[in-house]
Coordinates of C-alpha atoms in Angstrom, one line a residue:
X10 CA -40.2 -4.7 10.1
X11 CA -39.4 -6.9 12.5
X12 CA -36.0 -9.2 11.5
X13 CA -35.0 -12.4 13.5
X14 CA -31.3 -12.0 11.9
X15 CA -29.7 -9.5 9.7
X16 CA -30.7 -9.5 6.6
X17 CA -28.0 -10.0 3.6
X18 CA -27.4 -7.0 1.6
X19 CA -29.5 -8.2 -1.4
X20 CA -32.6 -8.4 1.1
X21 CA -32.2 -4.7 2.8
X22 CA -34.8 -2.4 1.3
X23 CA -35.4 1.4 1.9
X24 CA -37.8 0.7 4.3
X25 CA -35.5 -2.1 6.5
X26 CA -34.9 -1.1 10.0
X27 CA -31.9 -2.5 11.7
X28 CA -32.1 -4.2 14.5
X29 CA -30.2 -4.0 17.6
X30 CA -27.9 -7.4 18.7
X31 CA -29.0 -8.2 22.1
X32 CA -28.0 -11.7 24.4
X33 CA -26.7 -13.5 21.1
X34 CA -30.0 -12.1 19.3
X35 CA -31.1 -9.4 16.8
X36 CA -34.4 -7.6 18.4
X37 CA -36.5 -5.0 17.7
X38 CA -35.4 -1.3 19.5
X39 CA -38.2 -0.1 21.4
X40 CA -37.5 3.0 21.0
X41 CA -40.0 5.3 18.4
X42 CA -37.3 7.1 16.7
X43 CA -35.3 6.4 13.4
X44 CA -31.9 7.8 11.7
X45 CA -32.5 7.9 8.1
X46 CA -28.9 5.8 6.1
X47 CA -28.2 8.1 3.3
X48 CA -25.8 6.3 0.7
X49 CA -22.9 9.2 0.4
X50 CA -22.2 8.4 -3.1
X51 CA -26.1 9.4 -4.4
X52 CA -27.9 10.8 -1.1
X53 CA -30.1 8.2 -1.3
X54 CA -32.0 6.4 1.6
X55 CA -30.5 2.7 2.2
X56 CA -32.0 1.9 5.2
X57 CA -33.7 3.1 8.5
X58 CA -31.8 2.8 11.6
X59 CA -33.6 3.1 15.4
X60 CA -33.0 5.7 18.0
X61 CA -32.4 3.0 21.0
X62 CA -34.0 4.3 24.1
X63 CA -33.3 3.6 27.7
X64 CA -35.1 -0.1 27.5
X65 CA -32.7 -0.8 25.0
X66 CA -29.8 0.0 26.6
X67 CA -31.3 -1.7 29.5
X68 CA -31.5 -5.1 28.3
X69 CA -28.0 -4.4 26.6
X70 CA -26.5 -4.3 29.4
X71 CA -28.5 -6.7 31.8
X72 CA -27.2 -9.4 29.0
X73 CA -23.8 -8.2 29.4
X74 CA -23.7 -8.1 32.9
X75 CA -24.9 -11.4 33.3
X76 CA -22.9 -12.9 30.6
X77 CA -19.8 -11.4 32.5
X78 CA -20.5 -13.7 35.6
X79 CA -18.9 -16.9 33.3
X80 CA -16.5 -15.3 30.8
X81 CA -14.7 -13.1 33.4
X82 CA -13.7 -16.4 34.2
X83 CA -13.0 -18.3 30.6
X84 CA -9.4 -19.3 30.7
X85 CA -6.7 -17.3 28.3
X86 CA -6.7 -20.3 25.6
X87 CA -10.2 -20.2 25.4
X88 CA -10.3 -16.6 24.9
X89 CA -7.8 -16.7 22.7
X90 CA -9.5 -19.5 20.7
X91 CA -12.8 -17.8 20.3
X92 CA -10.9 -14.6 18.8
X93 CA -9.0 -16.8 16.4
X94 CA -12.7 -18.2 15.2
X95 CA -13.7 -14.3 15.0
X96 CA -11.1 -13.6 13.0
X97 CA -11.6 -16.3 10.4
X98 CA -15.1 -15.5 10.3
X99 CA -14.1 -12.3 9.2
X100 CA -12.0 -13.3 6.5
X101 CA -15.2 -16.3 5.4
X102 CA -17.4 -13.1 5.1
X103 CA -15.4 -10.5 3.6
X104 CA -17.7 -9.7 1.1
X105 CA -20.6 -9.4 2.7
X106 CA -18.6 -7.0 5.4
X107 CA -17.2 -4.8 2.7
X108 CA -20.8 -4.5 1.1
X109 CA -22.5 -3.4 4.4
X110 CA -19.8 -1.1 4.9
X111 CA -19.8 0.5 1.3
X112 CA -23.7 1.5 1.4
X113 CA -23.1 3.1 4.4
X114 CA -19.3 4.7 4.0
X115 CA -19.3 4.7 0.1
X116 CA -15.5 3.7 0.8
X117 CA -13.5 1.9 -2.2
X118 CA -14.0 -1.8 -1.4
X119 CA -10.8 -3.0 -2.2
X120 CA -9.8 -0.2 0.8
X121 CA -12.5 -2.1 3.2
X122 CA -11.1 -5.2 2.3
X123 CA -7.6 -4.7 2.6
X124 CA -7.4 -2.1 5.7
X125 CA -10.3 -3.3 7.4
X126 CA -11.4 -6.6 6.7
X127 CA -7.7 -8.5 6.4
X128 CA -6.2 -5.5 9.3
X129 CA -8.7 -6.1 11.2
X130 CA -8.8 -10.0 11.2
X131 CA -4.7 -10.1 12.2
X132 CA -5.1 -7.6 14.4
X133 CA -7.7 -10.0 16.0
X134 CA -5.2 -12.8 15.8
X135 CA -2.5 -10.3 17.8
X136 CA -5.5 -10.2 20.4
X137 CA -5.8 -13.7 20.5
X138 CA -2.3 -14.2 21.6
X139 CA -2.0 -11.2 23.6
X140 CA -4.4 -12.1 25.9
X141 CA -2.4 -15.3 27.2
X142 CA 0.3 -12.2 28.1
X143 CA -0.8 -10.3 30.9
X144 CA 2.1 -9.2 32.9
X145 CA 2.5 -8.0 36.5
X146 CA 5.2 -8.4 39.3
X147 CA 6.2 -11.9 40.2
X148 CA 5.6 -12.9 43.4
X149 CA 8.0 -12.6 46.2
X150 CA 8.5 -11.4 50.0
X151 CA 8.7 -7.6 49.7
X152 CA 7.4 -8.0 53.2
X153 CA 9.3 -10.4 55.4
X154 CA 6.9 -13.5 56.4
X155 CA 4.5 -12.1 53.3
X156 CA 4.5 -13.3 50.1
X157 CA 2.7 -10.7 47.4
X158 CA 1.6 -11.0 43.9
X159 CA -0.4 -9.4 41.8
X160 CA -3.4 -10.1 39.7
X161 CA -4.9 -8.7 36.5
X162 CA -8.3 -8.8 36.4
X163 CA -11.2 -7.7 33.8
X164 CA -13.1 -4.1 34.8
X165 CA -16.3 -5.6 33.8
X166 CA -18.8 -4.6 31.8
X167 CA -17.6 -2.2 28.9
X168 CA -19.5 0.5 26.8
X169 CA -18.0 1.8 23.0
X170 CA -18.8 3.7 21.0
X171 CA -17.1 3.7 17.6
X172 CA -16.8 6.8 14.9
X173 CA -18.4 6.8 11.3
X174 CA -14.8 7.2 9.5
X175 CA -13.9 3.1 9.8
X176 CA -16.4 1.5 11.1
X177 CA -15.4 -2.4 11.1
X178 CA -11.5 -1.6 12.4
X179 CA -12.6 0.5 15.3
X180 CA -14.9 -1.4 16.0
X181 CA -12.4 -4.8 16.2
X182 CA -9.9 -2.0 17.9
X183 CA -12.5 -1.6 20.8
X184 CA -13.8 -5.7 20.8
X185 CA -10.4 -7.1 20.6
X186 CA -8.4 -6.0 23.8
X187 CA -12.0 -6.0 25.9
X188 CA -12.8 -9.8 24.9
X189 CA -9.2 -10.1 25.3
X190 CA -8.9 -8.8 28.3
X191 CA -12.1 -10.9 29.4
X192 CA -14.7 -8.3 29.5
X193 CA -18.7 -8.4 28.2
X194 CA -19.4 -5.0 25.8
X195 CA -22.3 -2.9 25.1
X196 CA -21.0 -1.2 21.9
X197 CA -23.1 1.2 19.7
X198 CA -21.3 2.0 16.5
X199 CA -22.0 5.7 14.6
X200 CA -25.4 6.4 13.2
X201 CA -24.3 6.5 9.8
X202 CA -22.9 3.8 9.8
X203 CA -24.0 0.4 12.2
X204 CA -24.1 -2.2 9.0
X205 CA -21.2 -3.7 9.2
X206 CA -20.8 -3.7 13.2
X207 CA -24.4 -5.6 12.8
X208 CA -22.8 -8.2 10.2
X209 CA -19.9 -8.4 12.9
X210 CA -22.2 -9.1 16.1
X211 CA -24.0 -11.6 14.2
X212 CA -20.4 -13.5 13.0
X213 CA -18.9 -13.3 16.9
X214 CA -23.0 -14.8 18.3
X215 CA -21.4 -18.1 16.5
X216 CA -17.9 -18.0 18.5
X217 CA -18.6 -15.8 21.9
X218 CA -21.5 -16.8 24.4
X219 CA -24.6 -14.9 24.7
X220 CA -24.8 -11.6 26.2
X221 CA -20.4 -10.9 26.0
X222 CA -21.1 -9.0 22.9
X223 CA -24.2 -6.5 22.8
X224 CA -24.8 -3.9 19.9
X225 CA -27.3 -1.1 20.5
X226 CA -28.2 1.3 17.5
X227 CA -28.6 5.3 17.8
X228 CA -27.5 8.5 18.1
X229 CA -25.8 11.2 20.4
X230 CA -28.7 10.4 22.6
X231 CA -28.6 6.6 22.7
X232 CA -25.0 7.3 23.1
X233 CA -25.6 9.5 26.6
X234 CA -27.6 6.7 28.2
X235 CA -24.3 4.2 27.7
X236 CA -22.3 6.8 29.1
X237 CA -24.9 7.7 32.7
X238 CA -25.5 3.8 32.9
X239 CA -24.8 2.7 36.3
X240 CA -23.5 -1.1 35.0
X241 CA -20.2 -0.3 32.9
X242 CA -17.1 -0.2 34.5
X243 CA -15.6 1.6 31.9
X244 CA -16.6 3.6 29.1
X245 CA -14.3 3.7 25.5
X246 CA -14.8 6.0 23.0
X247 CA -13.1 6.8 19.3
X248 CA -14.7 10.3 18.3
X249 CA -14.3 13.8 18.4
X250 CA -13.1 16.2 21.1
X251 CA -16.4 17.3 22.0
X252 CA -17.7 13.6 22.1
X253 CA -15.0 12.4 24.6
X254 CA -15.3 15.9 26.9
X255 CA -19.1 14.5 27.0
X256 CA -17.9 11.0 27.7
X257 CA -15.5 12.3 30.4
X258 CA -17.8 14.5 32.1
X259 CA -20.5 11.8 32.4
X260 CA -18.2 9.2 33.5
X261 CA -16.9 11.6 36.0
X262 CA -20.2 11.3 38.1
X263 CA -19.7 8.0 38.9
X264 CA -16.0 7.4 38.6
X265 CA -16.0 5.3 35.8
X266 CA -12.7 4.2 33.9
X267 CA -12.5 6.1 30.4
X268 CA -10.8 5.3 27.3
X269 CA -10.7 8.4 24.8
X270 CA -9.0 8.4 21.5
X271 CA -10.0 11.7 20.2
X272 CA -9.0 14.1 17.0
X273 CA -5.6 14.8 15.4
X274 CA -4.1 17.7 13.2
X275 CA -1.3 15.8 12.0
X276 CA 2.3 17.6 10.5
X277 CA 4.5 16.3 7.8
X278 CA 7.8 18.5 8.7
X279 CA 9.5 18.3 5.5
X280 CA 13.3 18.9 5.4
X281 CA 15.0 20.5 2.5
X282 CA 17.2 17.5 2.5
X283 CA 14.3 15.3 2.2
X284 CA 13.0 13.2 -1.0
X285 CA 10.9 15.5 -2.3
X286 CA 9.4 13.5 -4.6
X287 CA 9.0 10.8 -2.6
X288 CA 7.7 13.0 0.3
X289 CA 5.2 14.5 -2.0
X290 CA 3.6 11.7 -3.6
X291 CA 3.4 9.4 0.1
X292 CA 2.0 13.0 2.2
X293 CA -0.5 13.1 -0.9
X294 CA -1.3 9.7 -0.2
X295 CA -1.5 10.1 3.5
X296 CA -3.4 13.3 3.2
X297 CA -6.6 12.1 1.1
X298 CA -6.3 8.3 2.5
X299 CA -10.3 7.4 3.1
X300 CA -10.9 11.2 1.9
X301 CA -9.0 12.6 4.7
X302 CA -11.1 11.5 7.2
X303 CA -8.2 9.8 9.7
X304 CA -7.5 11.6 12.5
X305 CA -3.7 10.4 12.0
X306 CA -3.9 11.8 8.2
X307 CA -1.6 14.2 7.4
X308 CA -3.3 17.5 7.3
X309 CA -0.6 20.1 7.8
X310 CA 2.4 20.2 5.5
X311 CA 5.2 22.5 7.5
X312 CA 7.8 22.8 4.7
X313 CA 11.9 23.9 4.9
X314 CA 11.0 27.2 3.0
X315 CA 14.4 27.0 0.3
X316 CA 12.0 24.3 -1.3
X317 CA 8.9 25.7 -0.7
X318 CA 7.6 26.7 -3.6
X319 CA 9.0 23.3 -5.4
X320 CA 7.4 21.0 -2.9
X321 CA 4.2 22.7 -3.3
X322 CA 4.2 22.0 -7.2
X323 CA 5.3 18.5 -6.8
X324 CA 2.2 18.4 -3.9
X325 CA -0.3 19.9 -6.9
X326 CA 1.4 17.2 -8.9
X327 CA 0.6 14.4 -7.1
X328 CA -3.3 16.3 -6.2
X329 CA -4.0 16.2 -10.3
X330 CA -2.9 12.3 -10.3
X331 CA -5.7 11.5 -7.8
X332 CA -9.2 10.1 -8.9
X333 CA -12.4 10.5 -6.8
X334 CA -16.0 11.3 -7.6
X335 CA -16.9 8.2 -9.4
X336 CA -19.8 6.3 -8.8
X337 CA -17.8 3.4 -9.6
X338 CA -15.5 3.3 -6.7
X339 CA -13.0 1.2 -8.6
X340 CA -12.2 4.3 -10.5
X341 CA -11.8 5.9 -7.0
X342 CA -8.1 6.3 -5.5
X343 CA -10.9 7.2 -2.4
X344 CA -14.6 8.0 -1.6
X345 CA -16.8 10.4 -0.6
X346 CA -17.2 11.9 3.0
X347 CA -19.4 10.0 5.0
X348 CA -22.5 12.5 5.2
X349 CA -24.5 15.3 4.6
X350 CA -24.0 17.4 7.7
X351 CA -20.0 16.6 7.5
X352 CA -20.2 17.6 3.9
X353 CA -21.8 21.2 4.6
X354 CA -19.5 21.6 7.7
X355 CA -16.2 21.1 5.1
X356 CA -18.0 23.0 2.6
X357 CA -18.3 26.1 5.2
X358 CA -15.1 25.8 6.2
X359 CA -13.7 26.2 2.5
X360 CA -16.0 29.0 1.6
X361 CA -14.8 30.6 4.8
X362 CA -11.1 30.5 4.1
X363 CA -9.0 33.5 4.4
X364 CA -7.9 36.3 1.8
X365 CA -4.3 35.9 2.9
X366 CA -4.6 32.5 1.5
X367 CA -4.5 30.9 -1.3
X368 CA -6.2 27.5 -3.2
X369 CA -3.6 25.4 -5.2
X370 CA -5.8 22.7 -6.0
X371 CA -9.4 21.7 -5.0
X372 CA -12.1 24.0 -3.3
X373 CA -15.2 24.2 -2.6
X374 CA -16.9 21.4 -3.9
X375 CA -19.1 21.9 -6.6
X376 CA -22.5 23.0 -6.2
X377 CA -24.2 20.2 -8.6
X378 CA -22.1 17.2 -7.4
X379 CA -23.5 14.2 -6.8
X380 CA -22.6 12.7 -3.6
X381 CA -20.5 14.1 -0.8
X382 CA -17.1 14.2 -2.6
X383 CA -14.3 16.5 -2.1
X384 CA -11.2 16.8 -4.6
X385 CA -8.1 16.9 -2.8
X386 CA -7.2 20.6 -1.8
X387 CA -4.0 22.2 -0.8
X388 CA -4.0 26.2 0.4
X389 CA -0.9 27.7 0.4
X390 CA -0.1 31.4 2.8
X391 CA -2.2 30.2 6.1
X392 CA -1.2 31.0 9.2
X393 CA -1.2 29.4 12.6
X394 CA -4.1 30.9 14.4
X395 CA -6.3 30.0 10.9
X396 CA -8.8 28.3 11.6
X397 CA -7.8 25.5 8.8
X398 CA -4.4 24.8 10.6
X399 CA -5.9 24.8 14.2
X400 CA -9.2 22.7 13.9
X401 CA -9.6 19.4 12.3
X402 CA -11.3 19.3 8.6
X403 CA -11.4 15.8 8.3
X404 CA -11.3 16.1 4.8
X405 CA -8.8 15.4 1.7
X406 CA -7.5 19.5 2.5
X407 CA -3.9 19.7 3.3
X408 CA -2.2 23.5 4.3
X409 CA 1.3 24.4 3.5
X410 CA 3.3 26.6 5.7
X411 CA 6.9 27.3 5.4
X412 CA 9.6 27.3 8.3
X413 CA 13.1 28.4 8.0
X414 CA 14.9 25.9 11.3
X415 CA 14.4 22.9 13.3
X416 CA 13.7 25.3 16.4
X417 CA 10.2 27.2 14.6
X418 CA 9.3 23.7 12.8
X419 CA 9.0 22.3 16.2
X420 CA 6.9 25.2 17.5
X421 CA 4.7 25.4 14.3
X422 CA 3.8 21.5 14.6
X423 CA 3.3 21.6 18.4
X424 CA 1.4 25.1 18.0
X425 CA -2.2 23.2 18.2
X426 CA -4.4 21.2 21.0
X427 CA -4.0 18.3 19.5
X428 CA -1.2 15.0 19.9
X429 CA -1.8 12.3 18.1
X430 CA 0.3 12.1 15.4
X431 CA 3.2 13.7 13.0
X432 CA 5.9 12.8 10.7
X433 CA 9.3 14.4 9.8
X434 CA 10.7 13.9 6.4
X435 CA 14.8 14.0 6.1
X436 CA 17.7 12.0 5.7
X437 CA 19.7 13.2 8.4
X438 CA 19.6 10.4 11.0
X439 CA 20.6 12.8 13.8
X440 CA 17.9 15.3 12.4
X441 CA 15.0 12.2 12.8
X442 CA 16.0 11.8 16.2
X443 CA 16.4 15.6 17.5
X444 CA 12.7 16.3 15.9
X445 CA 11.4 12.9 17.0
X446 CA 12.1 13.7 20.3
X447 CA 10.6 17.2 20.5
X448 CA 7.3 16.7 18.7
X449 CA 4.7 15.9 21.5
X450 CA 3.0 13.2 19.7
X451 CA 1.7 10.1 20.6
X452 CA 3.0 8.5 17.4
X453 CA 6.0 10.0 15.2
X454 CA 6.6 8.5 12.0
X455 CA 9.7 9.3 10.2
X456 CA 9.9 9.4 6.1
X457 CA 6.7 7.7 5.9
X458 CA 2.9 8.1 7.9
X459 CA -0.4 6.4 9.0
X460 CA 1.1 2.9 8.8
X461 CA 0.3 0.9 11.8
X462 CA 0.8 -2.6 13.3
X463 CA -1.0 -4.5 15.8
X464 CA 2.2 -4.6 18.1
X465 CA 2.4 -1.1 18.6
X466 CA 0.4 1.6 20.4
X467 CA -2.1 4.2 18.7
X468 CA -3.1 7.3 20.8
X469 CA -2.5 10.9 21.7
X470 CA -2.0 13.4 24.1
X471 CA -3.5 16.7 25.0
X472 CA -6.8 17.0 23.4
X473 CA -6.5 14.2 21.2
X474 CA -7.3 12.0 24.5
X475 CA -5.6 9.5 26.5
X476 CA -5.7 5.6 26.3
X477 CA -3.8 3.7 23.7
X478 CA -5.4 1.3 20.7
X479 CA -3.5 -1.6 19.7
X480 CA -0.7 -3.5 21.5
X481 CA -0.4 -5.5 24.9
X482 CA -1.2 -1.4 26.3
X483 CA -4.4 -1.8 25.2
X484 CA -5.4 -5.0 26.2
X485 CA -4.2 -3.4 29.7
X486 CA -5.9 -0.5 29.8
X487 CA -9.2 -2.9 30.2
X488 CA -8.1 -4.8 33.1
X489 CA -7.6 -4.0 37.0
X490 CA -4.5 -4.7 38.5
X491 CA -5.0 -5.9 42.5
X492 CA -2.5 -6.8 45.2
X493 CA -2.7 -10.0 46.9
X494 CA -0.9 -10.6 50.1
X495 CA -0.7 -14.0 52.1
X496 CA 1.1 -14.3 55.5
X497 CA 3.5 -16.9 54.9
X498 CA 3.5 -17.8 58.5

C-alpha cells in the first residue's frame, strides 16, 4: 500500500506498511522485506513495517546531504525558531503521538504524555535556546601580530538510531542538539517501534526544510548500511552494548565521529540511616518505571545489612502495591515489555536463576498471560558474579544484596562493566558526598533516581558508552571546533 502521508491511527490496518520520510516526503521503501508490529499487550499484528535496503538509505542521505548545503548555514535564531515550532507541534498533536506510540510500546498513555510528549517538547525548547550558546575562546593575540579565534561548526550529515524502550524522547534527544547544532539527520528509529518517529518526521516537514530531517525504516540490517555509509560525519546511537561495539567498529573504518549511550545496571546504596520507607517505595518506583526497561532504572538494591531484612519487606510492600497486566492501561502503574523476543530473553533469564537465590515477589511470568507483562520481581541471596547482578534485564526485576561499610558498598556497586548511573540513600551529608565521589557513574543521584532535566548531562562510562544526552554537552558533541588565525599585520 502505497501512502502519500501517514496515515492517522484510525486509518492503519493490519495490512498498512509504513513508509519511510524522505526530502520532506513519505515514500515507499524499495526494499522487499517487512518487520511484522506486534501490539505487546495482545500479540497481535498492527502493522507491517519495511526492511529499507541500500536504495533507501541512499536517497536518505543524498536529501540530507544536499539539504545540509543551506541549513549548515541558517542563523542561530532561525534554528532556534524552527525548534520552538517543533516543540508546539508536539504539544498540538499529543494525542495522536501517544496513540502511535501505545500500539507499538503498549506504554500507559498518561506515561507517553507526560514523560515524553510534554519532556520532550521543553527539552526541545532547552535546544532552541541552547543553540544561540555555542561557546569557544575569545579572540585575542596568543601569537604576537596574530589574532586567533575559534569557530564551532556542524559535523554534517548525522545518522541515529534510537532504541524501542522510548521511542519519541530519544528520538527528540538525538534531533534536538543535531538541528541544534545545525546538522541534516538520517535517523532510523527501532523496528518495533517507528510510529511515533513517523508522526514526528511528518510534524518537523512543516517547520524544517526538505531533506534536514530523513527517517528510514528497518532492522539491524538497515541499521548496518547507516553505519558503512560513506556521507555521515557522525554516527549516534542509544542501544545496547553489543549495538554500539557494532556501531564503533564500523565507524572505525572510516574515522567517523560516534556518539554511544549504551546499557546501565544501576545501584541504589541504601544506608541504614536512610528513610526506609521512603527509599523503598521511590527505588520501587524507579525499579519498574516503563517496566524496567530504562537503562538508568534502578536494578540493583545494595542494602546496609542491620536493615536488610526490613528493607526487603518494605521493597515486597511496595511490589504488591503495583498494578500491571491490564489491558486497560489506565489500570496500569506500567506496561508490558516491548516484544516477543525480549519477553522470552527475561523469561530465560528468570527460569535460569540460581539455587542460592531466592524470589520475594514476581517470577517467571506466567505461562498463559496475555501480552508481554512482567510483575515486579525482587530476588534476594545473589551474588556478584550472578548473572542477574552483572548483565542488564531490562525488566521490572530488582536484586538485593547486603553490604556491611561504605568501603564494600563502593566495590559491590562499581563491581560491573557498566557506568551510567547510581543513587545512594542516607542522610548523612558527608556520607552523600564521600559515596558520590567514589561511584564511577556518569550520573549519581542522591535520595532520589531517574529524574532528569534538560540542563544537565545524561551518559556513562565504561561499557555504558561515551557521549552525553541533554545539556549545552550535547549540543557540542555534534559540532567541530576549528582554529582561525589572521596575521594582524
Amino acid at each position: 500500500m502505497n501512502l502519500n502521508h501517514y496515515l492517522s491511527v484510525e486509518e492503519i490496518s493490519v495490512s498498512t506498511r509504513l513508509q519511510n520520510y524522505i526530502n520532506g516526503a513519505f515514500v515507499a521503501a524499495s526494499g522487499a522485506g517487512d518487520f511484522e508490529l506486534t501490539s505487546p499487550v495482545t500479540g497481535e499484528r498492527v502493522a507491517l513495517s519495511p526492511v529499507s535496503d541500500a536504495a533507501d538509505v541512499d536517497a536518505a542521505f543524498a536529501a540530507a546531504r544536499i539539504a545540509f548545503s543551506s541549513w549548515k548555514s541558517v542563523t542561530p535564531s532561525e534554528r532556534q525558531r524552527c525548534l520552538l515550532a517543533l516543540a508546539d507541534k508536539l504539544e498540538q498533536h499529543s494525542d495522536e503521538l501517544v496513540e502511535a506510540q501505545h500500539r507499538n510500546t503498549g506504554q500507559p498513555r498518561r506515561i507517553i504524555a507526560a514523560e515524553e510528549v510534554a519532556a520532550g517538547a521543553d527539552q526541545l525548547r532547552f535546544f532552541a535556546g541552547a543553540a544561540r550558546l555555542l561557546e569557544g575562546r575569545g579572540a585575542a593575540e596568543y601569537l604576537e601580530g596574530h589574532t586567533s579565534y575559534v569557530r564551532r561548526e556542524p559535523v554534517g550529515v548525522v545518522a541515529q538510531i534510537t532504541p524501542w524502550n522510548f521511542p519519541l524522547m530519544m528520538a527528540l534527544w538525538k534531533i534536538g542538539p543535531a538541528l541544534a547544532a545545525g546538522n541534516t539527520i538520517v535517523l532510523k528509529p527501532s523496528e518495533t517501534t517507528p510510529e511515533s518517529t513517523l508522526v514526528l518526521a511528518r510534524l518537523a516537514g512543516e517547520v524544517l526544510p526538505a531533506g534536514v530531517f530523513n527517517v528510514v525504516l528497518g532492522d539491524s540490517s538497515t541499521g548496518a548500511l547507516l553505519t558503512d555509509h560513506d556521507t555521515p560525519a557522525m554516527v549516534a546511537i542509544t542501544g545496547s552494548v553489543r549495538a554500539g561495539q557494532a556501531v564503533a567498529a564500523s565507524a572505525a573504518k572510516s574515522v567517523k565521529r560516534t556518539h554511544l549511550e549504551l546499557g546501565g545496571k544501576a545501584p541504589a546504596v541504601v544506608f541504614a540511616d536512610a528513610d526506609l520507607h521512603k527509599a523503598a517505595e521511590l527505588i520501587l518506583t524507579f525499579g519498574t518505571f516503563n517496566a524496567g526497561q530504562d537503562c538508568t532504572a534502578v536494578t540493583r538494591v545494595l542494602v546496609q545489612d542491620s536493615v536488610h531484612d526490613e528493607f526487603v519487606e518494605l521493597l515486597a510492600t511496595q511490589a504488591a502495591k503495583l498494578t500491571t497486566g491490564d489491558p486497560d492501561d489506565a489500570k496500569n502503574d506500567y506496561g508490558p515489555l516491548n516484544n516477543a523476543r525480549h519477553f522470552e530473553t527475561v523469561r530465560t533469564k528468570l527460569q535460569r536463576i540460581p539455587d542460592h537465590t531466592t524470589v520475594v515477589t514476581g517470577g517467571v511470568p506466567a505461562e498463559d498471560a496475555k501480552g508481554f507483562f512482567v510483575q515486579p520481581t525482587i530476588i534476594t541471596g545473589v551474588r556478584q558474579d550472578d548473572q542477574l547482578v552483572q548483565e542488564e534485564t531490562f525488566a521490572p526485576v530488582l536484586t538485593v544484596q547486603p553490604f556491611s561499610t561504605e568501603e564494600e558498598a563502593i566495590t559491590l556497586a562499581n563491581g560491573v562493566d557498566y557506568a551510567l548511573a547510581s543513587s545512594v540513600w542516607t542522610t548523612n551529608q558527608g556520607q552523600a558526598m564521600r559515596v558520590s565521589r567514589d561511584l564511577d557513574f556518569g550520573c549519581v543521584w542522591v535520595n532520589t533516581h531517574l529524574l532528569l532535566v534538560a540542563e544537565m548531562p545524561h551518559g556513562g562510562f565504561k561499557s555504558s558508552g561515551y557521549g552525553k544526552d541533554l545539556s549545552l554537552y550535547s549540543v557540542e558533541e555534534y559540532t567541530r571546533v576549528k582554529h582561525v588565525m589572521h596575521a594582524v599585520d
